[in-house]
Short mmCIF file of C-alpha atoms in Angstrom, two decimals:
data_model
loop_
_atom_site.label_atom_id
_atom_site.label_comp_id
_atom_site.label_asym_id
_atom_site.label_seq_id
_atom_site.Cartn_x
_atom_site.Cartn_y
_atom_site.Cartn_z
CA GLY A 481 -0.01 -0.03 0.02
CA ALA A 482 0.82 3.70 -0.04
CA GLY A 483 3.59 5.04 2.39
CA VAL A 484 3.79 8.11 4.01
CA SER A 485 3.63 11.17 1.75
CA GLN A 486 4.77 14.87 2.23
CA SER A 487 4.30 18.05 0.27
CA PRO A 488 5.84 19.98 -1.11
CA SER A 489 9.11 18.06 -1.49
CA ASN A 490 10.89 21.32 -1.63
CA LYS A 491 10.08 24.87 -0.35
CA VAL A 492 11.97 28.04 -0.76
CA THR A 493 10.69 30.90 1.10
CA GLU A 494 11.60 34.47 2.09
CA LYS A 495 12.40 35.18 5.90
CA GLY A 496 9.26 36.38 7.62
CA LYS A 497 6.91 34.53 5.45
CA ASP A 498 4.45 31.67 6.59
CA VAL A 499 4.79 28.07 5.48
CA GLU A 500 2.46 25.12 5.60
CA LEU A 501 3.98 21.55 5.10
CA ARG A 502 1.61 18.67 4.73
CA CYS A 503 1.73 15.05 5.79
CA ASP A 504 -0.55 12.16 4.59
CA PRO A 505 0.03 9.20 6.99
CA ILE A 506 -0.62 5.67 6.11
CA SER A 507 -4.23 4.66 6.18
CA GLY A 508 -5.35 3.21 9.66
CA HIS A 509 -2.12 4.61 11.40
CA THR A 510 -3.52 6.41 14.55
CA ALA A 511 -0.34 7.95 15.67
CA LEU A 512 1.59 10.70 13.55
CA TYR A 513 4.88 12.45 14.35
CA TRP A 514 6.73 15.57 13.20
CA TYR A 515 10.38 15.80 13.48
CA ARG A 516 13.06 18.30 11.85
CA GLN A 517 16.54 17.52 10.66
CA SER A 518 19.02 20.05 10.14
CA LEU A 519 22.11 19.21 7.67
CA GLY A 520 24.15 16.70 9.36
CA GLN A 521 22.21 16.33 12.46
CA GLY A 522 19.86 13.89 14.08
CA LEU A 523 16.32 14.11 14.24
CA GLU A 524 14.59 16.62 16.63
CA PHE A 525 11.31 15.65 17.89
CA LEU A 526 8.60 18.33 17.30
CA ILE A 527 5.19 16.99 18.06
CA TYR A 528 2.97 13.86 17.75
CA PHE A 529 -0.64 13.29 17.63
CA GLN A 530 -2.39 9.88 18.99
CA GLY A 531 -5.83 9.47 17.82
CA ASN A 532 -8.34 12.22 18.94
CA SER A 533 -6.18 12.98 21.98
CA ALA A 534 -4.77 16.52 22.58
CA PRO A 535 -1.15 16.67 20.86
CA ASP A 536 2.02 16.45 22.75
CA LYS A 537 3.54 19.72 21.77
CA SER A 538 6.58 19.36 24.08
CA GLY A 539 9.11 19.36 21.26
CA LEU A 540 7.81 22.70 19.34
CA PRO A 541 10.79 25.14 19.48
CA SER A 542 8.79 28.32 19.59
CA ASP A 543 5.35 29.67 19.50
CA ARG A 544 5.95 30.36 15.65
CA PHE A 545 5.36 26.79 15.13
CA SER A 546 2.03 24.90 15.00
CA ALA A 547 0.45 21.65 13.89
CA GLU A 548 -3.13 20.23 13.27
CA ARG A 549 -4.51 17.03 12.34
CA THR A 550 -7.76 16.90 10.64
CA GLY A 551 -10.16 13.87 11.06
CA GLY A 552 -7.41 11.91 12.71
CA SER A 553 -5.65 11.77 9.31
CA VAL A 554 -3.82 14.47 7.30
CA SER A 555 -1.49 16.76 9.38
CA THR A 556 -0.34 20.23 8.71
CA LEU A 557 2.79 21.88 10.14
CA THR A 558 2.77 25.60 9.99
CA ILE A 559 5.56 27.94 10.70
CA GLN A 560 4.78 31.40 11.05
CA ARG A 561 7.27 34.52 10.45
CA THR A 562 10.01 31.87 9.17
CA GLN A 563 13.63 32.58 10.28
CA GLN A 564 16.54 31.40 8.57
CA GLU A 565 17.32 28.97 11.55
CA ASP A 566 14.21 27.20 10.63
CA SER A 567 15.62 26.05 7.38
CA ALA A 568 16.02 22.04 7.65
CA VAL A 569 14.42 19.05 6.40
CA TYR A 570 10.88 18.42 8.22
CA LEU A 571 9.95 14.73 8.32
CA CYS A 572 6.60 13.08 9.26
CA ALA A 573 5.97 9.66 10.29
CA SER A 574 3.21 7.45 11.38
CA SER A 575 2.50 4.33 13.16
CA LEU A 576 -0.11 1.90 14.03
CA GLY A 577 -0.56 3.26 17.51
CA LEU A 578 1.33 4.33 20.63
CA ALA A 579 1.84 1.44 23.03
CA VAL A 580 4.12 -0.93 24.39
CA PRO A 581 6.10 -2.57 22.57
CA SER A 582 6.98 0.52 20.72
CA TYR A 583 5.17 0.52 17.16
CA GLU A 584 7.39 1.03 14.13
CA GLN A 585 7.34 4.37 12.63
CA TYR A 586 7.14 4.66 8.97
CA PHE A 587 8.79 7.91 7.73
CA GLY A 588 7.81 10.14 4.91
CA PRO A 589 10.35 11.44 2.28
CA GLY A 590 10.53 14.80 3.98
CA THR A 591 9.93 18.55 2.91
CA ARG A 592 13.38 20.58 2.65
CA LEU A 593 12.66 23.80 3.88
CA THR A 594 14.98 26.86 2.78
CA VAL A 595 14.41 30.10 4.32
CA THR A 596 16.39 32.88 2.43
CA LEU B 1470 14.10 10.23 30.01
CA ALA B 1471 16.39 7.32 29.08
CA LYS B 1472 19.34 8.90 27.02
CA THR B 1473 21.38 6.89 24.69
CA THR B 1474 25.10 7.23 23.70
CA GLN B 1475 26.60 6.05 20.37
CA PRO B 1476 29.75 6.20 18.52
CA ILE B 1477 29.72 9.25 15.97
CA SER B 1478 31.11 7.21 13.22
CA MET B 1479 32.38 3.86 12.31
CA ASP B 1480 34.10 2.60 9.30
CA SER B 1481 33.97 -1.17 7.96
CA TYR B 1482 34.85 -3.30 5.02
CA GLU B 1483 32.72 -4.95 2.79
CA GLY B 1484 31.83 -8.58 3.98
CA GLN B 1485 32.71 -7.80 7.62
CA GLU B 1486 30.37 -8.17 10.62
CA VAL B 1487 29.72 -4.73 12.15
CA ASN B 1488 28.65 -4.25 15.69
CA ILE B 1489 27.41 -0.96 16.98
CA THR B 1490 26.91 -0.29 20.61
CA CYS B 1491 24.57 1.87 22.31
CA SER B 1492 24.63 2.65 26.04
CA HIS B 1493 21.61 3.51 27.91
CA ASN B 1494 22.23 3.55 31.50
CA ASN B 1495 19.17 5.05 32.74
CA ILE B 1496 16.70 2.46 30.79
CA ALA B 1497 13.52 1.93 32.71
CA THR B 1498 11.89 -1.40 33.21
CA ASN B 1499 9.09 -0.82 30.61
CA ASP B 1500 11.34 0.59 28.00
CA TYR B 1501 12.01 -1.23 24.62
CA ILE B 1502 15.26 -0.65 22.64
CA THR B 1503 14.80 0.29 18.87
CA TRP B 1504 17.04 0.62 15.98
CA TYR B 1505 16.40 2.64 12.78
CA GLN B 1506 18.63 3.04 9.63
CA GLN B 1507 18.82 6.36 7.79
CA PHE B 1508 20.06 6.64 4.12
CA PRO B 1509 20.88 10.37 2.65
CA SER B 1510 17.83 12.27 1.62
CA GLN B 1511 15.51 9.65 3.01
CA GLY B 1512 13.43 9.42 6.31
CA PRO B 1513 14.69 6.40 8.73
CA ARG B 1514 13.73 2.99 8.44
CA PHE B 1515 12.93 0.53 11.23
CA ILE B 1516 15.64 -2.11 11.51
CA ILE B 1517 14.89 -4.05 14.82
CA GLN B 1518 13.55 -4.00 18.30
CA GLY B 1519 14.09 -5.58 21.47
CA TYR B 1520 13.33 -5.83 25.13
CA LYS B 1521 16.15 -8.36 26.39
CA THR B 1522 18.56 -11.20 25.37
CA LYS B 1523 18.68 -11.57 21.63
CA VAL B 1524 16.47 -10.58 18.61
CA THR B 1525 17.10 -11.62 15.00
CA ASN B 1526 15.58 -10.68 11.75
CA GLU B 1527 16.37 -10.96 8.18
CA VAL B 1528 18.41 -7.64 8.49
CA ALA B 1529 20.38 -7.60 11.77
CA SER B 1530 20.59 -9.08 15.16
CA LEU B 1531 20.23 -7.30 18.57
CA PHE B 1532 22.25 -8.41 21.64
CA ILE B 1533 20.85 -7.04 25.07
CA PRO B 1534 22.70 -8.09 28.27
CA ALA B 1535 21.06 -9.00 31.34
CA ASP B 1536 21.22 -5.65 32.73
CA ARG B 1537 20.04 -3.77 29.76
CA LYS B 1538 22.28 -0.61 30.17
CA SER B 1539 23.34 -1.43 26.54
CA SER B 1540 22.59 -2.95 23.42
CA THR B 1541 24.58 -3.91 20.36
CA LEU B 1542 23.05 -3.83 16.67
CA SER B 1543 24.95 -6.48 14.77
CA LEU B 1544 25.10 -6.22 10.90
CA PRO B 1545 26.33 -9.43 9.32
CA ARG B 1546 28.62 -9.29 6.07
CA VAL B 1547 28.03 -5.59 5.40
CA SER B 1548 27.87 -4.46 1.85
CA LEU B 1549 28.23 -0.59 0.41
CA SER B 1550 24.56 -0.42 0.66
CA ASP B 1551 24.63 -0.54 4.31
CA THR B 1552 26.46 2.85 4.54
CA ALA B 1553 24.06 4.83 6.48
CA VAL B 1554 23.30 6.41 9.99
CA TYR B 1555 22.18 3.99 12.59
CA TYR B 1556 20.04 5.37 15.46
CA CYS B 1557 19.22 3.69 18.76
CA LEU B 1558 16.17 4.69 20.68
CA VAL B 1559 15.00 3.63 24.14
CA GLY B 1560 11.51 4.29 25.31
CA ASP B 1561 8.17 2.79 26.01
CA GLN B 1562 6.48 5.16 23.70
CA THR B 1563 3.53 5.89 26.23
CA GLY B 1564 5.11 9.69 26.09
CA ALA B 1565 7.77 11.37 24.27
CA ASN B 1566 10.38 8.99 25.67
CA ASN B 1567 10.88 7.02 22.38
CA LEU B 1568 11.05 9.86 20.12
CA PHE B 1569 14.70 11.39 20.62
CA PHE B 1570 16.75 9.99 18.05
CA GLY B 1571 19.91 11.67 18.72
CA THR B 1572 22.72 12.07 16.36
CA GLY B 1573 23.22 8.42 15.57
CA THR B 1574 26.23 6.38 14.18
CA ARG B 1575 27.33 7.10 10.74
CA LEU B 1576 28.57 3.79 9.32
CA THR B 1577 30.79 3.89 5.97
CA VAL B 1578 31.34 0.56 4.34
CA ILE B 1579 34.55 0.66 2.29
CA PRO B 1580 35.13 -1.44 -0.82
#
């Protein structure tokens, strides 16, 4: 079946503009995660959603970052007033659930964001 | 939060067995150990997961000693295509504990 998809694959924006990144998880997966990865660095957790529960926003770096997940499926990560330090690859992942043992996370190809 | 420590990089020749060790001294009773692999310009991919002793699948083996304070990912007879970054995660995923990938171990396989 289809994997996790993300759009756009690449986004170049000017400093101060808002951007929206989209993630389509695997059908039936109740958990959805956002990470970002700067060049040559590891993954930085941003936020995750589990079913209809309130999201865990503990990883969001500032109040310029927000995310929604509509109908328990598609998710949008919004970055307002983008800064150059926001430049990174934004990765989305989904999993069957969020329980012990840990469910395997399936990652999308990512969105490469460049803020000029 | 169980923190993990891995070597930053490793080199290996083709055909050799590679062992990457991860330290997790503060692992909790309910925590599982999970390894992911990431190729350039791709998202990470699940390799293997375990709780104790040994787990083996078609890709790798995971060795976990009795105290569970460390784990070793073993890749048999590596090829050039195994060049990637390998991440060790520890957590029970009921919170954010299993969502910290760290910087991983960059494995380079040499012809």
